[in-house]
mmCIF file with all atom_site columns, C-alpha atoms and ligand atoms in Angstrom:
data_model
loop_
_atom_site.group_PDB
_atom_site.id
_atom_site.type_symbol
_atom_site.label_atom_id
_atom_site.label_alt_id
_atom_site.label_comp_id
_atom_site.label_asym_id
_atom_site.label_entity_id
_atom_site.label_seq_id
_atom_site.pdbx_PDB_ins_code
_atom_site.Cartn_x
_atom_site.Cartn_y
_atom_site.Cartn_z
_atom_site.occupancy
_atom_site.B_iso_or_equiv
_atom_site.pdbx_formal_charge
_atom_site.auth_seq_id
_atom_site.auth_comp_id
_atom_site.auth_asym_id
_atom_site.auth_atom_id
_atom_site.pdbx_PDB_model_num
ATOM   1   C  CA  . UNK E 1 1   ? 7.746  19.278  33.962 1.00 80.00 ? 1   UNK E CA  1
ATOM   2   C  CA  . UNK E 1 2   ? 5.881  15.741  35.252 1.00 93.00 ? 2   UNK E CA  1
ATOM   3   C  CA  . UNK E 1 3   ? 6.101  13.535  32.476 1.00 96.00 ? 3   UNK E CA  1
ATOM   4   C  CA  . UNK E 1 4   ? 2.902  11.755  31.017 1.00 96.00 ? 4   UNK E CA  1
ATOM   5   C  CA  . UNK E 1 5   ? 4.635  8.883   28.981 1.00 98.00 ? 5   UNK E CA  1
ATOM   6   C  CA  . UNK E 1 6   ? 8.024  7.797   28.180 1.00 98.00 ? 6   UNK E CA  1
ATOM   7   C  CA  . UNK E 1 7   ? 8.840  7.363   24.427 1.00 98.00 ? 7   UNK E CA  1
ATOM   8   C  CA  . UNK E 1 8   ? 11.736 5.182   23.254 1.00 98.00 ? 8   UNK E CA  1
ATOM   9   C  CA  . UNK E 1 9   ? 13.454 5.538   20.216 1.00 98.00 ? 9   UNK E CA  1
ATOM   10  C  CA  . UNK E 1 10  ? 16.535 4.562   18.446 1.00 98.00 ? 10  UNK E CA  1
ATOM   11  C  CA  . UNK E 1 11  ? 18.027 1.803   15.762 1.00 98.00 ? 11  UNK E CA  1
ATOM   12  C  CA  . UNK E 1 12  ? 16.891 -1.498  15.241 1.00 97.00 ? 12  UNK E CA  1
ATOM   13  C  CA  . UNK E 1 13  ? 18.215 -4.137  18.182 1.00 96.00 ? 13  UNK E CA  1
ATOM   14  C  CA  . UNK E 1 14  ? 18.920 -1.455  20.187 1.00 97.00 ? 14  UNK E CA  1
ATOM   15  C  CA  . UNK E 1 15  ? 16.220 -2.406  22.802 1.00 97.00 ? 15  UNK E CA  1
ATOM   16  C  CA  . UNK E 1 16  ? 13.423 -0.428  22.742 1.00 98.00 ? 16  UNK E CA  1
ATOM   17  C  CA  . UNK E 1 17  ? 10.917 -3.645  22.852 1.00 97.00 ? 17  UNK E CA  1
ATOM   18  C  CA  . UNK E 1 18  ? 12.524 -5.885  25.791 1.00 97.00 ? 18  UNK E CA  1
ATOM   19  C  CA  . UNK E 1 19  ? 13.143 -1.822  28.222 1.00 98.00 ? 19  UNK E CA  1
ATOM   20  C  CA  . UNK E 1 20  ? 9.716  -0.976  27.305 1.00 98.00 ? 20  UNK E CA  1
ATOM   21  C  CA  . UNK E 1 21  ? 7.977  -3.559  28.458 1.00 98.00 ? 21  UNK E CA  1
ATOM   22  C  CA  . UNK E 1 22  ? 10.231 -3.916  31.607 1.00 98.00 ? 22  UNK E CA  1
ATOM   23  C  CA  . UNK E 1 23  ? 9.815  -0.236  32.314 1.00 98.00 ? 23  UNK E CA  1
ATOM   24  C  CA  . UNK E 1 24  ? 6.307  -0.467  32.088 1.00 98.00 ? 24  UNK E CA  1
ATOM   25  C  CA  . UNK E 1 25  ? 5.833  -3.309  34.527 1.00 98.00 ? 25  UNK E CA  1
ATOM   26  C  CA  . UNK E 1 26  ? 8.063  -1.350  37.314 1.00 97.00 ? 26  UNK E CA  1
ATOM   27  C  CA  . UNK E 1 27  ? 5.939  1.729   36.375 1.00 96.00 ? 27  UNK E CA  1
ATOM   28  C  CA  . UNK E 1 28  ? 2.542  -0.153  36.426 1.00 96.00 ? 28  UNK E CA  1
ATOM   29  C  CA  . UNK E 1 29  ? 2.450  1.909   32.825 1.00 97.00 ? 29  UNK E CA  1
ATOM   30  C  CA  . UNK E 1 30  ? 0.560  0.250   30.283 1.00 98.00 ? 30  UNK E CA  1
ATOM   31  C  CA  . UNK E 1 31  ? 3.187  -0.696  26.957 1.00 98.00 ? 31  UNK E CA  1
ATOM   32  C  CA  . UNK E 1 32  ? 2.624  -0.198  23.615 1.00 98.00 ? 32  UNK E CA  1
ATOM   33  C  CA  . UNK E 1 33  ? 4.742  -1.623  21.218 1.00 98.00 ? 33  UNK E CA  1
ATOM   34  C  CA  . UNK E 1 34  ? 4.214  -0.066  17.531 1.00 98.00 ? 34  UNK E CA  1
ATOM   35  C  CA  . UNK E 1 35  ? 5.383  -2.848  15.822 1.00 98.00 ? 35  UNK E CA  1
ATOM   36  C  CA  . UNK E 1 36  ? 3.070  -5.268  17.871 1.00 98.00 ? 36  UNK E CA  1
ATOM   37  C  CA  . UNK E 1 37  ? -0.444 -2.771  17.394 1.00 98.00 ? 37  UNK E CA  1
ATOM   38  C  CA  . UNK E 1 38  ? 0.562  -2.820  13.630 1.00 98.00 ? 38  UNK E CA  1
ATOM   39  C  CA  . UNK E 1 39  ? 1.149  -6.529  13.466 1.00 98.00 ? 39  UNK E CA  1
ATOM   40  C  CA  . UNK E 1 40  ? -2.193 -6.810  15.616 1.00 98.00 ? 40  UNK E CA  1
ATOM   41  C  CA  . UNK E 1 41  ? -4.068 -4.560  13.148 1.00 98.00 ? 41  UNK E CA  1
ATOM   42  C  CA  . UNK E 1 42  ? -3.166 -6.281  10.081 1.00 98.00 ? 42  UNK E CA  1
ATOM   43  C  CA  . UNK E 1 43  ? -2.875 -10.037 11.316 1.00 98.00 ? 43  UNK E CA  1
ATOM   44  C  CA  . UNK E 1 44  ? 0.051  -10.458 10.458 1.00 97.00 ? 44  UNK E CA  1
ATOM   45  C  CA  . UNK E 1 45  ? 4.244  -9.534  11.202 1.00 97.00 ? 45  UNK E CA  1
ATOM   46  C  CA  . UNK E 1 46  ? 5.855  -6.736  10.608 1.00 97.00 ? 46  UNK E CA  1
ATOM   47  C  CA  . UNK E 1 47  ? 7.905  -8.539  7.619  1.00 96.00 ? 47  UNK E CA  1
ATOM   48  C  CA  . UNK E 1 48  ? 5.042  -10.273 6.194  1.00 97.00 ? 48  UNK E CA  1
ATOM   49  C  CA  . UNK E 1 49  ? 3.531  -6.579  5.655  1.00 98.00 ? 49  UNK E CA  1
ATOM   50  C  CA  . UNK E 1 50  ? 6.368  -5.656  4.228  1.00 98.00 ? 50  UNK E CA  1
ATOM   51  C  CA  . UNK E 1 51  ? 6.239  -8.202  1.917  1.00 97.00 ? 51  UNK E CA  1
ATOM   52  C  CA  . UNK E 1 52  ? 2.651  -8.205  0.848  1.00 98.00 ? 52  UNK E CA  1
ATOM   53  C  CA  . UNK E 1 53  ? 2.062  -4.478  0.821  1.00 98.00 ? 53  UNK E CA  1
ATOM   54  C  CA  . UNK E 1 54  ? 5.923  -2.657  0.795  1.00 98.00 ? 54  UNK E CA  1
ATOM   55  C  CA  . UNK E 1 55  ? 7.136  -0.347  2.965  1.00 98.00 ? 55  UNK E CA  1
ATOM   56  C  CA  . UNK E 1 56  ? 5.152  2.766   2.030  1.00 98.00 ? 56  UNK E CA  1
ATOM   57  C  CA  . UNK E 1 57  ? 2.192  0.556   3.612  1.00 98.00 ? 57  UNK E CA  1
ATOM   58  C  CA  . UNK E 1 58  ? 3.804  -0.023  6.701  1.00 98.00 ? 58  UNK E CA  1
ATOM   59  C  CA  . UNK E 1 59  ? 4.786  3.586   7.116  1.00 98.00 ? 59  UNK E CA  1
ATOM   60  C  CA  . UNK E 1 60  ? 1.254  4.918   6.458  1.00 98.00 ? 60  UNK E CA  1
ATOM   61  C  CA  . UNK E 1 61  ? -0.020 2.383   9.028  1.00 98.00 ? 61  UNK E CA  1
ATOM   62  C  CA  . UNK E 1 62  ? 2.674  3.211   11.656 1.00 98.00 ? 62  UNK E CA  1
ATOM   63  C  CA  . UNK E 1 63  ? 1.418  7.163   11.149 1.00 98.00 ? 63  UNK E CA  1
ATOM   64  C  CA  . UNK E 1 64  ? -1.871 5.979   11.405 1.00 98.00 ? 64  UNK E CA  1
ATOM   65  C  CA  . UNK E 1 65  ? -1.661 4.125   15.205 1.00 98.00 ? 65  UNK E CA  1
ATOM   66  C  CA  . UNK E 1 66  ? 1.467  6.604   16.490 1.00 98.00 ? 66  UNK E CA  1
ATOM   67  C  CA  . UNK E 1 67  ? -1.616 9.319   15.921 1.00 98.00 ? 67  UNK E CA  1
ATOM   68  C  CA  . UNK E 1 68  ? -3.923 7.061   17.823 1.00 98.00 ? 68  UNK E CA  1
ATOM   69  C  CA  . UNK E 1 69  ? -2.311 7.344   20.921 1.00 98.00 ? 69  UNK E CA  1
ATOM   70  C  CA  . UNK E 1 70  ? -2.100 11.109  21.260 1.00 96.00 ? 70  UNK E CA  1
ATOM   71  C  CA  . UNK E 1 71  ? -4.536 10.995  24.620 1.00 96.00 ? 71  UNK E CA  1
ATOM   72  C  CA  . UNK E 1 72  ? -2.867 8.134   26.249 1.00 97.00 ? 72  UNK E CA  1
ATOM   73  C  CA  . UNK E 1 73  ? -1.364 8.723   29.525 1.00 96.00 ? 73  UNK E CA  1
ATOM   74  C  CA  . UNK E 1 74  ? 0.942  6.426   31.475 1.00 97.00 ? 74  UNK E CA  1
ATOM   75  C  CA  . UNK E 1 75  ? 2.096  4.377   28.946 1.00 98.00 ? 75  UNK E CA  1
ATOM   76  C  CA  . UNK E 1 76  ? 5.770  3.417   27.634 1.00 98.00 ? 76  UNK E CA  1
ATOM   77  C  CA  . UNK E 1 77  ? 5.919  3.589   23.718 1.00 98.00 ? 77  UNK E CA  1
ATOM   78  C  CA  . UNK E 1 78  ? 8.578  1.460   22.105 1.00 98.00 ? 78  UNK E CA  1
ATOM   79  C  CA  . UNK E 1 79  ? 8.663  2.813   18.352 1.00 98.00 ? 79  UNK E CA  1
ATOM   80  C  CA  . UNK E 1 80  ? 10.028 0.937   15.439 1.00 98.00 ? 80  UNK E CA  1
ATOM   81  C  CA  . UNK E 1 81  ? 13.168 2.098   14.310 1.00 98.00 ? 81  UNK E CA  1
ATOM   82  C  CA  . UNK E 1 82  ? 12.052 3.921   11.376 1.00 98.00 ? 82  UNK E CA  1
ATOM   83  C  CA  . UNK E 1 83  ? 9.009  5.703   13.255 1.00 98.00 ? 83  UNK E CA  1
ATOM   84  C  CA  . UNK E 1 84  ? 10.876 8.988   14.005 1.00 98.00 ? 84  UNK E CA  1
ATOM   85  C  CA  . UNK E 1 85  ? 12.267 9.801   11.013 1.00 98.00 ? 85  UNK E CA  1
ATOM   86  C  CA  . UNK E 1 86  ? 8.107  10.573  9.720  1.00 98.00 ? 86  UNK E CA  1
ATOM   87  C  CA  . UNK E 1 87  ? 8.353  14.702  11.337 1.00 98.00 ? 87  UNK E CA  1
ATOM   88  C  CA  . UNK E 1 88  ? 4.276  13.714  12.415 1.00 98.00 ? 88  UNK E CA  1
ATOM   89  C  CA  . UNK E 1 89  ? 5.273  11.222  14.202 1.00 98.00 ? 89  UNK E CA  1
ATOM   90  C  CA  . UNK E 1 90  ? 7.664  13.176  15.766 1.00 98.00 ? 90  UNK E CA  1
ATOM   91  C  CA  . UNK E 1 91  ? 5.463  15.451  16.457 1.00 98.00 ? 91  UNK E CA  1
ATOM   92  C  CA  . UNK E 1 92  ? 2.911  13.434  17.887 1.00 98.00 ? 92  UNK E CA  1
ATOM   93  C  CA  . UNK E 1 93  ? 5.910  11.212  20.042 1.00 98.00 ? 93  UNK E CA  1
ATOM   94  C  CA  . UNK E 1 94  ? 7.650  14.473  21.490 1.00 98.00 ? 94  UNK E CA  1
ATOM   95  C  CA  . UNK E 1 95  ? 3.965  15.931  22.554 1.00 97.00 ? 95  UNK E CA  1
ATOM   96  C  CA  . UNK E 1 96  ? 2.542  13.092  24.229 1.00 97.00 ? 96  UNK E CA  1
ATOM   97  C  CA  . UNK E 1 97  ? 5.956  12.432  26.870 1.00 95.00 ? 97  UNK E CA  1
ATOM   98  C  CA  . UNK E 1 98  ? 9.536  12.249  27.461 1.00 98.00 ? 98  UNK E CA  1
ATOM   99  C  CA  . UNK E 1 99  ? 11.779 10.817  24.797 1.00 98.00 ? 99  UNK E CA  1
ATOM   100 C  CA  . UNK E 1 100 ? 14.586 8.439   25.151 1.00 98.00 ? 100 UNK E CA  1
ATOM   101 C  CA  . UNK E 1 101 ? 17.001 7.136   22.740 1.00 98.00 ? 101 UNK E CA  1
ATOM   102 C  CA  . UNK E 1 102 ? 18.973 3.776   23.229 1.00 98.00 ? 102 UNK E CA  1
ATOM   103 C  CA  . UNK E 1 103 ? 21.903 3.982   21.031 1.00 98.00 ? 103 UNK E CA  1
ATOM   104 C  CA  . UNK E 1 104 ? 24.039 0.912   20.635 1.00 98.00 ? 104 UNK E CA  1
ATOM   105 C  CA  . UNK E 1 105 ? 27.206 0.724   18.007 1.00 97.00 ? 105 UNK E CA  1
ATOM   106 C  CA  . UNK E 1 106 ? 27.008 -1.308  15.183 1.00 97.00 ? 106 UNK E CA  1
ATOM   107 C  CA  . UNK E 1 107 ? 29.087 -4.483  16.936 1.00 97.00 ? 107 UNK E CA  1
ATOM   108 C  CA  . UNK E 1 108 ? 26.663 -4.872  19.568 1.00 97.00 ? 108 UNK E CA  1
ATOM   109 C  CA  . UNK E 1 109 ? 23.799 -4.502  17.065 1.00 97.00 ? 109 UNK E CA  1
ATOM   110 C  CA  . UNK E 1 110 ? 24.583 -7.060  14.908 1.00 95.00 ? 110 UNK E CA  1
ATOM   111 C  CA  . UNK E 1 111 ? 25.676 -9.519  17.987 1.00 95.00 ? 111 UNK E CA  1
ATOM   112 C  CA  . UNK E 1 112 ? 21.789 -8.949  19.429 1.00 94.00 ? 112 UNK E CA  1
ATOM   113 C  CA  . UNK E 1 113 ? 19.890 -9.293  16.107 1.00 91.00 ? 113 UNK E CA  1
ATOM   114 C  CA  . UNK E 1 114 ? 21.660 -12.415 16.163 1.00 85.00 ? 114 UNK E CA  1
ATOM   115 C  CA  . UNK E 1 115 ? 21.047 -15.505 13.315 1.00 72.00 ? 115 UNK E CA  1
ATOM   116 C  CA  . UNK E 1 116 ? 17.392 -15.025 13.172 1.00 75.00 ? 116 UNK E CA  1
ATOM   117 C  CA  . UNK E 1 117 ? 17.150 -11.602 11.279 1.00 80.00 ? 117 UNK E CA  1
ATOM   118 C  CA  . UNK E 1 118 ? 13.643 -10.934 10.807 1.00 88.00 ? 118 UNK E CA  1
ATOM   119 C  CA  . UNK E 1 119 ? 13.919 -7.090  10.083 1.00 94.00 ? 119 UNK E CA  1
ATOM   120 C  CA  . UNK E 1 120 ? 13.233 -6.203  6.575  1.00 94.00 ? 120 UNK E CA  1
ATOM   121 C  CA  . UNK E 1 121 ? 15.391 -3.117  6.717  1.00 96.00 ? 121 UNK E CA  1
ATOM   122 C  CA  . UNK E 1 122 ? 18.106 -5.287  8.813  1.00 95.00 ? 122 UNK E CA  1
ATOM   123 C  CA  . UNK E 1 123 ? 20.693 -6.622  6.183  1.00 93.00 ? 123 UNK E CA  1
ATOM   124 C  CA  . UNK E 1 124 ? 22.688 -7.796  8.732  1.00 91.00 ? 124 UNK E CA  1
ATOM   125 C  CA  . UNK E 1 125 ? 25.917 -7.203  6.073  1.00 92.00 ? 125 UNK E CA  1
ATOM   126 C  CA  . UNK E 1 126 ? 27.691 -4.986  8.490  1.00 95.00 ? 126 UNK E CA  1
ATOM   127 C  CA  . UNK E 1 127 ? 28.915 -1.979  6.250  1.00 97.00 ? 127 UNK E CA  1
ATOM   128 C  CA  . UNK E 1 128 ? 25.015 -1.342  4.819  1.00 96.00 ? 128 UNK E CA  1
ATOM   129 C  CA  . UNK E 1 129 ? 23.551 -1.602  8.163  1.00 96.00 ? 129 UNK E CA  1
ATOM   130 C  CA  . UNK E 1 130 ? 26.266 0.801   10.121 1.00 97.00 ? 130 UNK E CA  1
ATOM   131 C  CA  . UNK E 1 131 ? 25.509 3.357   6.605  1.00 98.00 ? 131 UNK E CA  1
ATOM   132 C  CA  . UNK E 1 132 ? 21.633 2.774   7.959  1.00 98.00 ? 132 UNK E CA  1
ATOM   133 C  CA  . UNK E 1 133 ? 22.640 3.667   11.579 1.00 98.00 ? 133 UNK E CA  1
ATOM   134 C  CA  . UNK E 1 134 ? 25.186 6.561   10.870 1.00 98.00 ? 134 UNK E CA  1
ATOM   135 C  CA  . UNK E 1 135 ? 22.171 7.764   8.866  1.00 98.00 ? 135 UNK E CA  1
ATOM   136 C  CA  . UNK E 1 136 ? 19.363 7.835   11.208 1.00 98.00 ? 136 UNK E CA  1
ATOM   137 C  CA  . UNK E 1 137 ? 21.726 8.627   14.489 1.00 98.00 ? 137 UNK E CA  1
ATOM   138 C  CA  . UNK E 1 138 ? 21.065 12.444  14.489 1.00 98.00 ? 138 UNK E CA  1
ATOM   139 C  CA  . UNK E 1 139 ? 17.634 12.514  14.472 1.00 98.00 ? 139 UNK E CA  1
ATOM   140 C  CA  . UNK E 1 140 ? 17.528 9.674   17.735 1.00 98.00 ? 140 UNK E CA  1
ATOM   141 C  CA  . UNK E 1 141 ? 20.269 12.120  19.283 1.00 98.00 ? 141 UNK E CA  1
ATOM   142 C  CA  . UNK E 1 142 ? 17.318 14.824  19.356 1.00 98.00 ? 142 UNK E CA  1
ATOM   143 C  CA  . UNK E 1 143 ? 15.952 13.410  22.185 1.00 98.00 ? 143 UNK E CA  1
ATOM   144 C  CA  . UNK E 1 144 ? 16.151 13.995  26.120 1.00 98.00 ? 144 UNK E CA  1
ATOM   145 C  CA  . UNK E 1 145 ? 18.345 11.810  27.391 1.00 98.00 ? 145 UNK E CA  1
ATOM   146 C  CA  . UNK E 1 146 ? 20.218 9.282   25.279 1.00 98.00 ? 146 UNK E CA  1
ATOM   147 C  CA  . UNK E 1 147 ? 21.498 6.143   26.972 1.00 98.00 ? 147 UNK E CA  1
ATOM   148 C  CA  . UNK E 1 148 ? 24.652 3.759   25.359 1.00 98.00 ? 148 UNK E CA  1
ATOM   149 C  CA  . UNK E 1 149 ? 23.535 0.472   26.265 1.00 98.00 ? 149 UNK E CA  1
ATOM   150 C  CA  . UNK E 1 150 ? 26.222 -0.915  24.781 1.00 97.00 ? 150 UNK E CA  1
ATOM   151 C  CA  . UNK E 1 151 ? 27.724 -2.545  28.491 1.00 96.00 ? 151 UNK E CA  1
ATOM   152 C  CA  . UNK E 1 152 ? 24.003 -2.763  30.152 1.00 98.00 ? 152 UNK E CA  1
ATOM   153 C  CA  . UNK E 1 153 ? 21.979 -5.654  30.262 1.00 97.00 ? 153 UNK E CA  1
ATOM   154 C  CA  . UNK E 1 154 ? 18.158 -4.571  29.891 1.00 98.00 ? 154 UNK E CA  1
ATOM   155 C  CA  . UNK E 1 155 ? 17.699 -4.072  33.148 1.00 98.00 ? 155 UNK E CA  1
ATOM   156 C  CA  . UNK E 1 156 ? 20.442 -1.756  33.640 1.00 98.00 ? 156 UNK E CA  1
ATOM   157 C  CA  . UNK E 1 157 ? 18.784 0.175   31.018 1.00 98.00 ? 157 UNK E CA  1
ATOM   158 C  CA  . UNK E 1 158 ? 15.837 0.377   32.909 1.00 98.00 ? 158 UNK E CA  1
ATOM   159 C  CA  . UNK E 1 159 ? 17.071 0.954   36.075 1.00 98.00 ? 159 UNK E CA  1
ATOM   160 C  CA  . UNK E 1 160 ? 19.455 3.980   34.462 1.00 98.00 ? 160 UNK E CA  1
ATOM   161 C  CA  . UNK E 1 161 ? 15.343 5.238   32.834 1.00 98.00 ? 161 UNK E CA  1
ATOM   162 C  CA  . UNK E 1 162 ? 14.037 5.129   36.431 1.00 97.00 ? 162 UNK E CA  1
ATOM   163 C  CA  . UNK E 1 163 ? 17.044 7.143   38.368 1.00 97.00 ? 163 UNK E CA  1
ATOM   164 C  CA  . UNK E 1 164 ? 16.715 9.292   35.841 1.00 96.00 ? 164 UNK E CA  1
ATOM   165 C  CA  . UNK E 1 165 ? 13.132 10.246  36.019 1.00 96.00 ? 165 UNK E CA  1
ATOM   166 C  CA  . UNK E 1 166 ? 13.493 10.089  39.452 1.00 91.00 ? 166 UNK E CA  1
ATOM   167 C  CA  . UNK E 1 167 ? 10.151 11.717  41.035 1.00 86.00 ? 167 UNK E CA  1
ATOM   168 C  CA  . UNK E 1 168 ? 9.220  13.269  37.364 1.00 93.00 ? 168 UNK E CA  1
ATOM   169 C  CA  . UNK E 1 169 ? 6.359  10.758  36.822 1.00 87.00 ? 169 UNK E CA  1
ATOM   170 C  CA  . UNK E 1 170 ? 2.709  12.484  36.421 1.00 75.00 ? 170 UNK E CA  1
ATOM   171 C  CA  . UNK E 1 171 ? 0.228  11.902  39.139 1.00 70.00 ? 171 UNK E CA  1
ATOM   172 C  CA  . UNK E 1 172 ? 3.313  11.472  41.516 1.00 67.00 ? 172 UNK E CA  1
ATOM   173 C  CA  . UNK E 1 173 ? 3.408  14.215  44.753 1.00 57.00 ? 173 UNK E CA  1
ATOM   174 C  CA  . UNK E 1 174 ? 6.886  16.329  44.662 1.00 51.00 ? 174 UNK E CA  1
ATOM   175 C  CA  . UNK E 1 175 ? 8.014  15.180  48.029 1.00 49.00 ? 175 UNK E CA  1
HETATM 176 N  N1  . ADP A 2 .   ? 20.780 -4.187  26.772 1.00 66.83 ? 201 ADP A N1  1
HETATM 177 C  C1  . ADP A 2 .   ? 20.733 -5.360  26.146 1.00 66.83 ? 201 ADP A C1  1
HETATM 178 N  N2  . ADP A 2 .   ? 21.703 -6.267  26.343 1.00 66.83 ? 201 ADP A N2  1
HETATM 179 C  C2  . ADP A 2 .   ? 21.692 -7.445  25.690 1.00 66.83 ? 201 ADP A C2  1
HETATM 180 N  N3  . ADP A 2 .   ? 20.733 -7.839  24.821 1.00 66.83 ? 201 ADP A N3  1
HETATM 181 C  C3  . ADP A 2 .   ? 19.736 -6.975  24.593 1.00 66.83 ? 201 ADP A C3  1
HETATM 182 C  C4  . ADP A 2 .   ? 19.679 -5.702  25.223 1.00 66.83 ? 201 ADP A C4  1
HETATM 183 N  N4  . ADP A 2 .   ? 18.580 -5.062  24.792 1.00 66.83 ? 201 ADP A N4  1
HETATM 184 C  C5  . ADP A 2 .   ? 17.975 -5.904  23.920 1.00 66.83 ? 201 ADP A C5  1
HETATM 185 N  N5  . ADP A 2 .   ? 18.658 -7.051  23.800 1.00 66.83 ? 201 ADP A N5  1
HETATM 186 C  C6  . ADP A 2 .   ? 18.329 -8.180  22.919 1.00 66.83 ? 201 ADP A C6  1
HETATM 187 O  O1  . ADP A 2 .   ? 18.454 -7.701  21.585 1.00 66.83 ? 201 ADP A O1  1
HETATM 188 C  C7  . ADP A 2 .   ? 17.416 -8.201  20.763 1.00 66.83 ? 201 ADP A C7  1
HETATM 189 C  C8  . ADP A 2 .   ? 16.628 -7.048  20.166 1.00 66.83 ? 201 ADP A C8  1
HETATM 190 O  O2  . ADP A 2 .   ? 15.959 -6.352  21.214 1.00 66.83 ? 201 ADP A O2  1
HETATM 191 P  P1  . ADP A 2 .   ? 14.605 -5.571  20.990 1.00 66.83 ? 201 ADP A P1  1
HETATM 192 O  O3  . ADP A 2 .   ? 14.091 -5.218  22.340 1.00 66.83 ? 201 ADP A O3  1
HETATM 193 O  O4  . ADP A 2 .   ? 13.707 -6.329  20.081 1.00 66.83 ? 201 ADP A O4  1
HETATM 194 O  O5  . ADP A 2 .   ? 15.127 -4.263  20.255 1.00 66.83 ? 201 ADP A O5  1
HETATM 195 P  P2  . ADP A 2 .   ? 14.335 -3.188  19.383 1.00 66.83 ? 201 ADP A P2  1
HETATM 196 O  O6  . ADP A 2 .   ? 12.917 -3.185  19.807 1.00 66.83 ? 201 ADP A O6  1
HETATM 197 O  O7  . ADP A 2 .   ? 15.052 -1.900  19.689 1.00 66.83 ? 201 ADP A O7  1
HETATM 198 O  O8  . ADP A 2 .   ? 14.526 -3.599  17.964 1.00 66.83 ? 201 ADP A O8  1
HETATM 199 C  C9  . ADP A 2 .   ? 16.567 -9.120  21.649 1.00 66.83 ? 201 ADP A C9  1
HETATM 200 O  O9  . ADP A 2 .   ? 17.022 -10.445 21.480 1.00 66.83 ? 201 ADP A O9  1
HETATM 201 C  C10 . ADP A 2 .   ? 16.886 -8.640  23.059 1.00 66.83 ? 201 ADP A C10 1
HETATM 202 O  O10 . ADP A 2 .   ? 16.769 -9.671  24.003 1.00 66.83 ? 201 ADP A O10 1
HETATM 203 O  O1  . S3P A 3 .   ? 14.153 0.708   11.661 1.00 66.83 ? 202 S3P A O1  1
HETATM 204 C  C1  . S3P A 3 .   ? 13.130 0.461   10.957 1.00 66.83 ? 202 S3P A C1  1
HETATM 205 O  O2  . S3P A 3 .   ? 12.848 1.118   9.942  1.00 66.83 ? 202 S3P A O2  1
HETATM 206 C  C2  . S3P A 3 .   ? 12.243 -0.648  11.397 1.00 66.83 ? 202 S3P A C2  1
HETATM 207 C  C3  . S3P A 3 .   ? 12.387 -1.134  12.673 1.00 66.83 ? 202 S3P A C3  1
HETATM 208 C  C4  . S3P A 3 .   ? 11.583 -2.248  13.187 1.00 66.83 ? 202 S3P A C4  1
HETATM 209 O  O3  . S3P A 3 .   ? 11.380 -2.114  14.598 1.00 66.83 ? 202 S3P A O3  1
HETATM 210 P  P1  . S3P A 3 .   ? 12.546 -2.331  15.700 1.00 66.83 ? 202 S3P A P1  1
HETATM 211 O  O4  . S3P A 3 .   ? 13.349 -1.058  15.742 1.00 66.83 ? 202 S3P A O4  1
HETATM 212 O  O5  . S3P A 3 .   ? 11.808 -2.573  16.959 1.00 66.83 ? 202 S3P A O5  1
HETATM 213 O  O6  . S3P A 3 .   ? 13.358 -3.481  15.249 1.00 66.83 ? 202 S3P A O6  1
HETATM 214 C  C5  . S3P A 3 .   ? 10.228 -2.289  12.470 1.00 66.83 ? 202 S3P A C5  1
HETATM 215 O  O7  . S3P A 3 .   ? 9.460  -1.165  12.796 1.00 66.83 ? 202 S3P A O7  1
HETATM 216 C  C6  . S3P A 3 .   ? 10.421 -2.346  10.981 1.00 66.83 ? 202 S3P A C6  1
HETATM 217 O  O8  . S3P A 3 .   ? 11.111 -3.543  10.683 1.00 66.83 ? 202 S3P A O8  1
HETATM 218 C  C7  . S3P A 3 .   ? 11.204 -1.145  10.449 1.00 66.83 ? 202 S3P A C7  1
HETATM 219 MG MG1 . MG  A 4 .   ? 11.088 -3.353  18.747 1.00 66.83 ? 203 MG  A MG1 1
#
């Protein structure tokens, strides 16, 4: 099966933002960022929405653009960490291409969020946020290929995306 768009998925800090928009450069793909449409859409961050309007806000807008891009073709999606576990978007995600996880341990999670924290969901108090993770975990492990970027630098992780699509892209020839 040629695949149409590449999907990325998985935990806060994991990645999804910096691969994506790598991968779509090498690809000549066009990104999308969730996070960054919503922020567009609204004016304002991702945390700021969560502050002004809650969470439930935030989801119903994330449903809302994630449904938007159900004709695009040749893109890289980075999701928001919390897109996948909405079964629509889900839906929606595993229709329009192929889905990737990056998974990451806890350790290396909190390391790359770093001192400037500006996650709402991100408590950065290690046992809440590994709870979070151990949470969410099996629903990122239901996608295609799942890649531990726990000892790759991002492009590692993109080069390890493009061996493994190898000539799978849409609108490529077979030979
Ligand atoms: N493989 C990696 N190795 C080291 N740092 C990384 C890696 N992937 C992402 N980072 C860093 O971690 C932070 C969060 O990355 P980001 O792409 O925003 O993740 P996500 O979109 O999954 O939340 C950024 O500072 C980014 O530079
Ligand atoms: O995991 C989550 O529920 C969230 C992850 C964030 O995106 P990143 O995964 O890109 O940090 C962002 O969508 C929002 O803060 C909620
Ligand atoms: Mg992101």
């Amino acid at each position: 099966m040629k695949i149409l768009n590449i999907v990325l998925i998985g935990f806060m800090s994991t990645g999804k933002t910096s691969v994506g928009k790598r991968l779509a450069q090498q690809l000549n793909w066009d990104f999308v960022d969730t996070d960054l449409e919503i922020e567009k859409i609204n004016g304002m961050s991702v945390s700021e929405i969560f502050r002004k309007h809650g969470e439930t806000y935030f989801r119903s807008e994330e449903e809302a653009l994630i449904k938007s891009l159900l004709e695009r073709k040749h893109c890289v999606i980075a999701t928001g960490g919390g897109a996948v576990l909405n079964p629509e978007n889900w839906k929606v995600l595993t229709q329009m291409g192929y889905v990737i996880a990056l998974y990451a341990p806890i350790d290396t999670i909190l390391e790359r969020v770093g001192k400037s924290n500006d996650r709402p969901l991100f408590k950065s108090k290690r046992d809440e946020d590994e709870r979070l993770l151990i949470a969410r975990q099996p629903i990122y492990n239901k996608a295609e290929l799942i890649i531990n970027t726990t000892e790759m630098d991002v492009d590692q992780v993109v080069e390890e995306i493009i061996c493994n699509i190898g000539g799978r892209i849409e609108g490529e020839s077979a030979d």
